[in-house]
Amino acid sequence: MTVSKLTPDDFARLYRRFNAPVCKFDCGKKCAPLNGGSPVCCSTQNAVPVVHKAEFKLLRGRTDLWSRFKPYDATTRKIVDELTSVSCAIECKGAAHCERHNRTIACRAFPFFPYVTRARQIIGLSVYWIFEDRCWMMSNMRLVETSFIGECLDAWDTIFAKDKEEWETYVDYSASMRRVFSRRGMKIPVLDRDGQLHIVDPKTGDVRPGRDNEYPKYGPFKSEAAYRRAIREAGGEVPAEGLAPA
Ligand code: SF4
Ligand code: SF4
């Protein structure tokens, strides 16, 4: 059995070093109209934060913001059933109660994860693609701050150095992404530490520099018209500036 060496103190240090916002804009304003007014990644109807048990221990000592997540359907039951031995699923009190310094690593990193090549090397950050139809940020990768990329990758390096199970989780997740994107005939976008876009061919695993017109646009974020239509269907209110960053 794999033993994780991560402690609550490790997470306290990680929290101090990983604070950079993902971009200069409040991206929650862009996805909330599609999600009943709440940012998509702050609602367990969409995303259930999974944390290391040592991280939950740290959080419980600092705040009452977080509690154990209770599954409410087959999908969320599956998430809980498939947790690794050192993880647990938790939920916060919601966006209106957010405490910035008590956000989990999952909150801070969303919607990005460390992409691992077939040769088992991390080359940068890619996206949790299942949220592509709801997360504005994934369709605006050119706006991601390099400070965020650096802090995020450093945090994952620290976690992987002490927890091999977590490392294998992302090796497997990256391989799943290659399988899914290969089936869909899509290229995988990856941002390196300098904020440069790279494109992975999911069939071969080959990586090449991305061109300016290759930043992905997904689902309702493909055009202003598609965005407005999706918000109308969700019964939300279009932000004053529409789809554009603001
Ligand atoms: S990261 Fe994505 S889902 Fe989360 S608030 Fe920003 S746009 Fe919404
Ligand atoms: S702690 Fe904040 S960022 Fe994290 S899920 Fe809750 S509201 Fe969202």
XYZ file of N, CA and C and ligand atoms in Angstrom:
754
model
N 0.838 -1.206 0.000
C 0.000 0.000 0.000
C 0.877 1.262 0.000
N 0.471 2.250 -0.775
C 1.247 3.489 -0.853
C 0.994 4.342 0.384
N 2.069 4.869 0.943
C 1.890 5.731 2.109
C 2.177 7.169 1.697
N 1.251 8.066 1.993
C 1.476 9.478 1.689
C 2.219 10.122 2.847
N 3.202 10.955 2.520
C 3.959 11.611 3.588
C 3.478 13.041 3.815
N 2.387 13.431 3.177
C 1.915 14.818 3.320
C 1.286 15.047 4.695
N 1.595 16.198 5.276
C 1.064 16.529 6.603
C 0.259 17.833 6.513
N -0.530 18.131 7.553
C -1.229 19.419 7.563
C -0.261 20.595 7.419
N 0.922 20.515 8.023
C 1.905 21.606 7.887
C 2.341 21.800 6.441
N 2.468 20.682 5.711
C 2.810 20.793 4.284
C 1.755 21.636 3.565
N 0.477 21.369 3.876
C -0.579 22.119 3.193
C -0.592 23.583 3.634
N -0.268 23.834 4.885
C -0.197 25.243 5.343
C 0.866 25.977 4.524
N 2.004 25.312 4.298
C 3.070 25.930 3.475
C 2.604 26.100 2.038
N 1.937 25.083 1.507
C 1.438 25.170 0.124
C 0.459 26.343 -0.017
N -0.395 26.520 0.968
C -1.370 27.619 0.908
C -0.659 28.972 0.876
N 0.446 29.083 1.636
C 1.169 30.370 1.674
C 1.814 30.679 0.323
N 2.179 29.618 -0.413
C 2.918 29.825 -1.671
C 2.048 29.777 -2.917
N 0.795 29.414 -2.765
C -0.068 29.287 -3.948
C -1.309 30.160 -3.752
N -1.130 31.426 -4.110
C -2.214 32.402 -3.930
C -2.534 33.183 -5.197
N -1.721 33.031 -6.232
C -1.901 33.851 -7.433
C -3.261 33.565 -8.069
N -3.985 34.619 -8.424
C -5.251 34.378 -9.129
C -4.986 33.859 -10.537
N -5.920 33.083 -11.029
C -5.731 32.452 -12.334
C -5.635 33.484 -13.461
N -6.393 34.580 -13.334
C -6.300 35.643 -14.349
C -6.666 36.966 -13.672
N -6.610 38.065 -14.435
C -6.873 39.386 -13.841
C -8.363 39.672 -13.696
N -9.202 38.785 -14.182
C -10.634 39.050 -14.214
C -11.382 38.154 -13.222
N -12.594 38.548 -12.893
C -13.436 37.717 -12.038
C -14.194 36.751 -12.942
N -13.573 35.582 -13.170
C -14.157 34.651 -14.148
C -15.489 34.081 -13.658
N -15.712 34.121 -12.344
C -16.980 33.618 -11.804
C -18.188 34.377 -12.355
N -17.963 35.648 -12.731
C -19.062 36.447 -13.302
C -19.501 35.894 -14.652
N -18.590 35.166 -15.302
C -18.861 34.669 -16.655
C -19.583 33.330 -16.658
N -19.287 32.490 -15.647
C -19.926 31.169 -15.650
C -21.181 31.141 -14.778
N -21.250 32.029 -13.777
C -22.390 31.996 -12.854
C -23.754 32.122 -13.559
N -23.873 32.981 -14.598
C -25.199 33.075 -15.250
C -25.658 31.765 -15.886
N -24.713 30.845 -16.104
C -25.086 29.540 -16.674
C -25.433 28.547 -15.574
N -25.290 28.981 -14.323
C -25.371 28.035 -13.213
C -26.185 28.600 -12.040
N -27.311 29.199 -12.362
C -28.198 29.701 -11.305
C -27.578 30.795 -10.463
N -26.560 31.503 -10.991
C -25.985 32.645 -10.286
C -24.763 32.322 -9.447
N -24.350 31.038 -9.402
C -23.180 30.638 -8.606
C -22.042 30.212 -9.517
N -20.798 30.592 -9.192
C -19.687 30.097 -10.013
C -19.715 28.563 -10.073
N -19.460 28.040 -11.263
C -19.604 26.598 -11.483
C -18.716 25.766 -10.554
N -17.459 26.236 -10.348
C -16.539 25.410 -9.549
C -16.774 25.568 -8.046
N -17.742 26.376 -7.651
C -18.036 26.555 -6.219
C -19.356 25.905 -5.848
N -19.837 25.019 -6.699
C -21.112 24.386 -6.419
C -20.965 22.879 -6.573
N -21.312 22.136 -5.522
C -21.127 20.679 -5.579
C -22.120 20.021 -6.535
N -23.054 20.817 -7.083
C -23.890 20.290 -8.162
C -23.022 20.064 -9.407
N -21.901 20.762 -9.454
C -21.007 20.668 -10.616
C -19.675 20.021 -10.288
N -19.039 20.497 -9.232
C -17.668 20.055 -8.937
C -17.553 19.758 -7.449
N -17.171 18.540 -7.132
C -16.996 18.164 -5.732
C -15.501 18.250 -5.391
N -15.117 19.165 -4.473
C -13.689 19.245 -4.143
C -13.190 17.970 -3.459
N -12.120 17.423 -4.020
C -11.485 16.241 -3.428
C -10.158 16.703 -2.847
N -9.936 16.388 -1.575
C -8.722 16.858 -0.904
C -8.007 15.691 -0.218
N -6.755 15.923 0.069
C -5.972 14.986 0.875
C -6.508 15.062 2.310
N -6.503 13.926 3.008
C -7.027 13.946 4.389
C -6.231 14.900 5.271
N -4.917 15.031 5.005
C -4.099 15.968 5.797
C -4.529 17.411 5.528
N -4.982 17.673 4.313
C -5.453 19.026 3.983
C -6.763 19.320 4.728
N -7.638 18.327 4.782
C -8.900 18.522 5.499
C -8.636 18.747 6.993
N -7.645 18.032 7.512
C -7.302 18.199 8.935
C -6.833 19.643 9.186
N -6.001 20.151 8.292
C -5.554 21.542 8.430
C -6.756 22.492 8.396
N -7.627 22.297 7.411
C -8.766 23.206 7.252
C -9.693 23.174 8.465
N -9.932 21.973 8.992
C -10.831 21.870 10.164
C -10.277 22.617 11.357
N -8.937 22.711 11.427
C -8.314 23.450 12.530
C -8.336 24.956 12.318
N -8.643 25.403 11.111
C -8.577 26.833 10.799
C -9.925 27.501 10.614
N -10.951 26.698 10.262
C -12.222 27.306 9.852
C -13.361 26.299 9.955
N -14.589 26.820 9.999
C -15.740 25.899 9.914
C -16.387 25.986 8.533
N -15.613 26.490 7.572
C -16.118 26.641 6.206
C -16.428 25.307 5.530
N -15.637 24.285 5.887
C -15.697 23.016 5.162
C -16.311 21.890 5.992
N -17.040 20.994 5.320
C -17.529 19.782 5.988
C -17.446 18.625 4.990
N -17.603 17.420 5.501
C -17.596 16.242 4.631
C -18.732 16.332 3.629
N -18.449 15.967 2.402
C -19.463 15.971 1.353
C -20.336 14.726 1.472
N -21.658 14.945 1.380
C -22.575 13.791 1.394
C -23.106 13.572 -0.014
N -22.817 12.394 -0.608
C -23.285 12.137 -1.980
C -24.803 12.229 -2.052
N -25.323 12.741 -3.170
C -26.777 12.894 -3.290
C -27.351 12.160 -4.511
N -26.470 11.521 -5.327
C -26.985 10.741 -6.459
C -25.917 9.715 -6.880
N -26.206 8.988 -7.976
C -25.288 7.912 -8.397
C -23.918 8.480 -8.777
N -23.912 9.635 -9.449
C -22.638 10.212 -9.904
C -21.772 10.603 -8.720
N -22.375 11.276 -7.739
C -21.573 11.737 -6.604
C -21.190 10.553 -5.698
N -22.032 9.524 -5.686
C -21.682 8.302 -4.936
C -20.430 7.671 -5.550
N -20.371 7.699 -6.909
C -19.222 7.129 -7.631
C -17.950 7.926 -7.295
N -18.074 9.255 -7.233
C -16.907 10.088 -6.903
C -16.349 9.663 -5.543
N -17.253 9.489 -4.580
C -16.828 9.128 -3.222
C -16.270 7.698 -3.194
N -16.915 6.796 -3.931
C -16.457 5.400 -3.945
C -15.067 5.258 -4.560
N -14.738 6.149 -5.494
C -13.460 6.013 -6.210
C -12.322 6.830 -5.596
N -12.560 7.403 -4.431
C -11.499 8.190 -3.789
C -10.308 7.302 -3.436
N -9.102 7.873 -3.504
C -7.935 7.100 -3.082
C -7.956 7.003 -1.549
N -7.087 6.127 -1.014
C -7.135 5.866 0.434
C -6.818 7.105 1.271
N -6.119 8.082 0.667
C -5.721 9.263 1.461
C -6.570 10.490 1.152
N -7.620 10.337 0.331
C -8.422 11.516 -0.035
C -9.801 11.472 0.585
N -10.442 12.623 0.609
C -11.842 12.684 0.983
C -12.520 13.806 0.195
N -13.848 13.683 0.064
C -14.620 14.699 -0.657
C -15.234 15.632 0.374
N -15.141 16.935 0.132
C -15.658 17.904 1.100
C -16.475 18.974 0.373
N -17.203 19.763 1.138
C -17.919 20.883 0.511
C -17.855 22.102 1.413
N -17.877 23.270 0.773
C -17.834 24.513 1.562
C -19.252 25.072 1.689
N -19.367 26.200 2.378
C -20.704 26.758 2.609
C -21.239 27.522 1.402
N -20.428 27.620 0.349
C -20.888 28.302 -0.871
C -20.139 29.600 -1.113
N -20.272 30.088 -2.352
C -19.473 31.240 -2.809
C -19.665 32.474 -1.923
N -20.862 32.655 -1.387
C -21.125 33.851 -0.573
C -20.308 33.835 0.718
N -19.821 32.652 1.114
C -19.076 32.524 2.374
C -17.594 32.235 2.154
N -17.121 32.364 0.916
C -15.750 31.962 0.593
C -14.727 32.700 1.474
N -13.746 31.950 1.961
C -12.613 32.543 2.694
C -11.393 32.266 1.836
N -10.868 33.323 1.231
C -9.817 33.146 0.230
C -8.612 32.349 0.754
N -8.196 32.640 2.003
C -7.022 31.968 2.552
C -7.329 30.528 2.978
N -8.600 30.163 3.001
C -8.965 28.785 3.360
C -9.523 27.997 2.187
N -9.167 28.435 0.979
C -9.537 27.644 -0.200
C -8.598 26.439 -0.304
N -9.146 25.340 -0.794
C -8.329 24.128 -0.966
C -7.385 24.300 -2.160
N -6.430 23.373 -2.270
C -5.580 23.347 -3.472
C -6.469 23.142 -4.704
N -7.513 22.302 -4.554
C -8.425 22.057 -5.687
C -9.085 23.359 -6.131
N -9.524 24.198 -5.171
C -10.129 25.493 -5.513
C -9.114 26.375 -6.228
N -7.889 26.428 -5.668
C -6.879 27.356 -6.191
C -6.456 26.976 -7.602
N -6.415 25.678 -7.886
C -5.891 25.211 -9.171
C -6.956 25.171 -10.274
N -8.207 25.069 -9.902
C -9.273 24.877 -10.891
C -9.266 25.999 -11.925
N -9.441 25.728 -13.228
C -9.790 24.452 -13.851
C -8.589 23.713 -14.429
N -7.426 23.872 -13.792
C -6.216 23.303 -14.385
C -5.659 22.129 -13.569
N -4.994 21.235 -14.288
C -4.301 20.123 -13.636
C -2.956 19.932 -14.345
N -1.983 19.304 -13.664
C -0.666 19.097 -14.280
C -0.724 17.983 -15.317
N -0.458 18.357 -16.565
C -0.522 17.371 -17.648
C 0.776 16.564 -17.686
N 0.647 15.226 -17.677
C 1.801 14.329 -17.658
C 1.883 13.595 -19.001
N 3.053 13.658 -19.650
C 3.219 13.011 -20.959
C 3.330 11.491 -20.795
N 3.316 10.805 -21.957
C 3.528 9.351 -21.933
C 4.872 9.011 -21.302
N 5.846 9.916 -21.471
C 7.179 9.684 -20.883
C 7.209 10.085 -19.401
N 6.042 10.342 -18.838
C 5.859 10.657 -17.425
C 6.581 11.946 -17.015
N 6.440 12.966 -17.887
C 6.983 14.285 -17.540
C 5.849 15.296 -17.513
N 5.918 16.199 -16.528
C 4.927 17.279 -16.479
C 5.422 18.385 -17.411
N 4.601 18.745 -18.405
C 5.038 19.812 -19.318
C 4.246 21.101 -19.118
N 3.272 21.093 -18.227
C 2.494 22.305 -17.989
C 1.106 21.957 -17.482
N 0.188 22.886 -17.675
C -1.175 22.712 -17.171
C -2.166 22.503 -18.310
N -3.033 21.519 -18.149
C -4.168 21.401 -19.064
C -5.461 21.502 -18.239
N -6.591 21.277 -18.890
C -7.875 21.585 -18.239
C -8.692 20.333 -17.902
N -9.495 20.448 -16.849
C -10.473 19.396 -16.517
C -11.605 19.494 -17.536
N -11.431 18.780 -18.647
C -12.248 19.029 -19.834
C -13.733 18.784 -19.622
N -14.114 17.981 -18.615
C -15.563 17.726 -18.473
C -16.342 18.994 -18.135
N -15.625 20.070 -17.756
C -16.310 21.333 -17.449
C -16.272 22.313 -18.621
N -15.862 21.830 -19.800
C -15.642 22.752 -20.921
C -16.919 23.490 -21.336
N -18.076 22.897 -21.078
C -19.337 23.544 -21.481
C -19.833 24.548 -20.443
N -19.103 24.667 -19.297
C -19.574 25.555 -18.225
C -18.520 26.539 -17.743
N -17.242 26.230 -17.968
C -16.160 27.055 -17.400
C -15.587 27.999 -18.462
N -15.814 29.295 -18.259
C -15.337 30.326 -19.198
C -13.813 30.333 -19.280
N -13.171 30.074 -18.143
C -11.704 30.168 -18.066
C -11.022 29.213 -19.047
N -11.600 28.034 -19.213
C -10.996 27.031 -20.113
C -10.980 27.490 -21.555
N -11.896 28.381 -21.895
C -11.943 28.910 -23.260
C -11.181 30.230 -23.359
N -10.464 30.568 -22.298
C -9.695 31.825 -22.274
C -8.288 31.582 -21.720
N -7.673 30.519 -22.186
C -6.365 30.120 -21.647
C -5.287 31.167 -21.906
N -5.475 32.008 -22.918
C -4.441 33.021 -23.182
C -4.395 34.077 -22.075
N -5.439 34.130 -21.235
C -5.484 35.130 -20.156
C -4.867 34.629 -18.849
N -4.433 33.374 -18.829
C -3.917 32.806 -17.571
C -2.577 33.458 -17.211
N -2.455 33.884 -15.970
C -1.251 34.575 -15.491
C -0.099 33.578 -15.318
N 1.109 33.993 -15.706
C 2.255 33.080 -15.543
C 2.554 32.856 -14.048
N 2.259 33.855 -13.207
C 2.490 33.643 -11.765
C 1.609 32.488 -11.263
N 0.385 32.425 -11.774
C -0.511 31.325 -11.397
C 0.068 29.987 -11.858
N 0.515 29.939 -13.100
C 1.028 28.668 -13.645
C 2.211 28.179 -12.798
N 3.144 29.101 -12.494
C 4.322 28.730 -11.717
C 3.949 28.233 -10.324
N 3.077 28.982 -9.635
C 2.699 28.582 -8.265
C 1.936 27.257 -8.275
N 1.103 27.085 -9.269
C 0.299 25.862 -9.362
C 1.213 24.650 -9.614
N 2.137 24.776 -10.571
C 3.033 23.655 -10.863
C 3.955 23.365 -9.683
N 4.414 24.413 -8.997
C 5.261 24.193 -7.817
C 4.486 23.426 -6.738
N 3.225 23.808 -6.560
C 2.402 23.119 -5.549
C 2.289 21.630 -5.897
N 2.012 21.326 -7.172
C 1.872 19.914 -7.554
C 3.189 19.176 -7.413
N 4.321 19.850 -7.740
C 5.633 19.192 -7.570
C 5.820 18.776 -6.113
N 5.471 19.678 -5.189
C 5.614 19.376 -3.757
C 4.720 18.203 -3.358
N 3.490 18.224 -3.855
C 2.545 17.154 -3.504
C 3.028 15.806 -4.064
N 3.449 15.803 -5.316
C 3.868 14.537 -5.939
C 5.131 13.968 -5.283
N 6.011 14.858 -4.827
C 7.254 14.375 -4.196
C 6.945 13.574 -2.936
N 5.802 13.861 -2.309
C 5.483 13.189 -1.050
C 4.326 12.200 -1.164
N 3.707 12.121 -2.317
C 2.525 11.273 -2.432
C 2.478 10.630 -3.823
N 2.964 9.407 -3.909
C 3.049 8.722 -5.200
C 1.672 8.347 -5.754
N 0.707 8.121 -4.857
C -0.647 7.771 -5.305
C -1.255 8.952 -6.075
N -1.024 10.141 -5.552
C -1.516 11.354 -6.204
C -0.854 11.512 -7.581
N 0.453 11.250 -7.639
C 1.179 11.316 -8.908
C 0.554 10.360 -9.924
N 0.309 9.105 -9.501
C -0.261 8.116 -10.420
C -1.669 8.524 -10.866
N -2.396 9.206 -9.976
C -3.735 9.679 -10.344
C -3.648 10.604 -11.556
N -2.648 11.492 -11.565
C -2.541 12.440 -12.685
C -1.872 11.826 -13.915
N -1.033 10.814 -13.706
C -0.517 10.051 -14.854
C -1.719 9.417 -15.570
N -2.596 8.801 -14.796
C -3.778 8.128 -15.369
C -4.751 9.138 -15.973
N -4.932 10.254 -15.275
C -5.894 11.258 -15.765
C -5.441 11.824 -17.113
N -4.126 12.062 -17.251
C -3.583 12.586 -18.512
C -3.767 11.548 -19.625
N -3.575 10.275 -19.286
C -3.772 9.213 -20.285
C -5.250 9.154 -20.703
N -6.163 9.336 -19.735
C -7.606 9.362 -20.069
C -7.896 10.499 -21.021
N -7.270 11.651 -20.757
C -7.512 12.803 -21.621
C -7.055 12.492 -23.048
N -5.910 11.827 -23.174
C -5.433 11.473 -24.517
C -6.441 10.543 -25.216
N -6.983 9.577 -24.457
C -7.957 8.644 -25.055
C -9.223 9.380 -25.504
N -9.749 10.226 -24.605
C -11.000 10.929 -24.905
C -10.805 11.899 -26.072
N -9.722 12.668 -26.036
C -9.504 13.671 -27.091
C -9.174 12.995 -28.421
N -8.543 11.853 -28.355
C -8.264 11.094 -29.568
C -9.587 10.666 -30.212
N -10.494 10.122 -29.395
C -11.814 9.709 -29.892
C -12.581 10.880 -30.486
N -12.447 12.038 -29.833
C -13.201 13.206 -30.285
C -12.506 13.957 -31.417
N -11.301 13.524 -31.797
C -10.566 14.208 -32.862
C -10.123 15.602 -32.455
N -9.825 15.791 -31.159
C -9.420 17.118 -30.675
C -7.980 17.086 -30.171
N -7.333 18.262 -30.230
C -5.964 18.390 -29.716
C -6.014 18.822 -28.240
N -5.000 18.430 -27.490
C -4.938 18.784 -26.065
C -4.118 20.070 -25.892
N -4.715 21.099 -25.240
C -3.957 22.331 -25.003
C -3.214 22.255 -23.669
N -1.964 22.711 -23.674
C -1.167 22.740 -22.438
C -0.439 24.078 -22.350
N -0.491 24.705 -21.184
C 0.261 25.950 -20.952
C 1.528 25.613 -20.184
N 2.690 26.038 -20.721
C 3.933 25.765 -19.988
C 4.190 26.867 -18.950
N 5.273 26.754 -18.220
C 5.579 27.703 -17.133
C 5.664 29.142 -17.592
N 6.034 29.347 -18.874
C 6.138 30.712 -19.394
C 4.821 31.210 -19.974
N 3.776 30.413 -19.841
C 2.481 30.820 -20.370
C 2.347 30.522 -21.856
N 3.318 29.794 -22.424
C 3.242 29.468 -23.857
C 2.324 28.264 -24.060
N 1.551 28.361 -25.137
C 0.644 27.258 -25.462
C 1.390 26.147 -26.198
N 1.113 24.910 -25.782
C 1.614 23.746 -26.510
C 0.419 22.888 -26.881
N 0.586 22.172 -27.988
C -0.505 21.329 -28.467
C -0.023 19.876 -28.478
N -0.817 19.028 -27.809
C -0.489 17.607 -27.762
C -1.387 16.867 -28.748
N -0.769 16.061 -29.600
C -1.552 15.179 -30.459
C -1.918 13.968 -29.598
N -3.201 13.785 -29.283
C -3.550 12.729 -28.319
C -3.302 11.322 -28.857
N -3.239 11.182 -30.173
C -3.020 9.832 -30.748
C -1.581 9.381 -30.556
N -0.634 10.312 -30.801
C 0.787 9.942 -30.725
C 1.426 10.379 -29.409
N 0.796 11.361 -28.758
C 1.389 11.943 -27.546
C 2.405 13.025 -27.872
N 2.649 13.276 -29.173
C 3.646 14.292 -29.565
C 3.204 15.687 -29.132
N 4.203 16.508 -28.785
C 3.927 17.877 -28.320
C 4.617 18.846 -29.274
N 3.908 19.915 -29.658
C 4.520 20.960 -30.486
C 4.039 22.323 -29.990
N 4.769 23.401 -30.321
C 4.318 24.734 -29.901
C 2.958 25.045 -30.518
N 2.092 25.714 -29.756
C 0.765 26.070 -30.269
C 0.820 27.391 -31.022
N -0.092 27.541 -31.983
C -0.188 28.808 -32.710
C -1.227 29.692 -32.027
N -1.198 30.963 -32.395
C -2.091 31.923 -31.764
C -3.575 31.579 -31.938
N -3.897 30.948 -33.058
C -5.312 30.632 -33.307
C -5.699 29.246 -32.773
N -4.837 28.660 -31.952
C -5.143 27.314 -31.449
C -5.582 27.285 -29.985
N -5.707 28.461 -29.363
C -6.295 28.468 -28.014
C -7.720 27.950 -28.155
N -8.093 26.951 -27.359
C -9.413 26.348 -27.583
C -10.576 27.241 -27.150
N -11.669 27.080 -27.858
C -12.955 27.689 -27.477
C -13.959 26.559 -27.433
N -14.589 26.387 -26.287
C -15.497 25.257 -26.128
C -16.954 25.723 -25.989
N -17.876 24.875 -26.400
C -19.318 25.023 -26.177
C -19.840 26.438 -26.245
N -20.480 26.923 -25.171
C -21.140 28.231 -25.215
C -20.158 29.394 -25.292
N -18.856 29.109 -25.170
C -17.865 30.193 -25.178
C -17.234 30.365 -26.566
N -17.819 29.691 -27.550
C -17.277 29.784 -28.919
C -17.607 31.123 -29.560
N -18.737 31.692 -29.197
C -19.132 32.979 -29.801
C -20.067 33.708 -28.842
N -20.191 35.012 -29.068
C -21.098 35.832 -28.262
C -22.533 35.288 -28.381
N -22.913 34.910 -29.618
C -24.288 34.425 -29.840
C -24.524 33.120 -29.059
N -23.529 32.215 -29.098
C -23.690 30.928 -28.402
C -23.783 31.157 -26.890
N -22.984 32.107 -26.401
C -22.973 32.412 -24.957
C -24.331 32.965 -24.517
N -24.829 33.923 -25.292
C -26.113 34.542 -24.939
C -27.247 33.514 -25.006
N -27.184 32.631 -25.997
C -28.220 31.596 -26.131
C -28.192 30.671 -24.907
N -26.989 30.252 -24.527
C -26.860 29.315 -23.392
C -27.356 29.968 -22.101
N -27.056 31.252 -21.919
C -27.524 31.936 -20.699
C -29.047 32.060 -20.716
N -29.579 32.367 -21.896
C -31.040 32.475 -22.009
C -31.677 31.140 -21.623
N -31.119 30.048 -22.149
C -31.680 28.712 -21.851
C -31.568 28.377 -20.369
N -30.495 28.883 -19.720
C -30.294 28.604 -18.287
C -31.079 29.576 -17.409
N -31.731 30.553 -18.033
C -32.520 31.525 -17.266
C -31.661 32.538 -16.528
N -30.425 32.740 -16.994
C -29.530 33.692 -16.322
C -29.533 35.061 -16.971
N -28.664 35.927 -16.446
C -28.582 37.308 -16.953
C -27.203 37.521 -17.572
N -27.178 38.002 -18.803
C -25.903 38.192 -19.514
C -25.120 39.327 -18.848
N -23.805 39.114 -18.536
C -23.022 40.216 -17.961
C -22.978 41.395 -18.932
N -22.835 42.619 -18.400
C -22.892 43.822 -19.233
C -21.941 43.733 -20.420
N -20.744 43.205 -20.196
C -19.750 43.155 -21.275
C -19.845 41.874 -22.096
N -20.856 41.034 -21.835
C -21.043 39.796 -22.587
C -19.914 38.812 -22.315
N -19.455 38.175 -23.370
C -18.453 37.125 -23.268
C -17.032 37.674 -23.036
N -16.825 38.940 -23.411
C -15.472 39.523 -23.376
C -14.944 39.613 -21.945
N -13.610 39.487 -21.767
C -13.030 39.638 -20.420
C -13.282 41.038 -19.882
N -13.612 41.123 -18.623
C -13.813 42.449 -18.003
C -13.755 42.285 -16.489
S -12.608 28.770 -13.017
Fe -14.238 28.368 -14.492
S -15.901 27.485 -13.308
Fe -14.510 28.460 -11.840
S -15.303 30.548 -11.546
Fe -13.800 30.647 -13.222
S -14.986 30.387 -15.112
Fe -16.257 29.689 -13.404
S -13.884 27.734 -0.807
Fe -14.355 29.437 -2.168
S -13.354 28.914 -4.105
Fe -13.491 27.000 -2.913
S -15.417 26.024 -3.568
Fe -15.855 27.263 -1.744
S -16.576 29.243 -2.558
Fe -15.467 28.174 -4.212
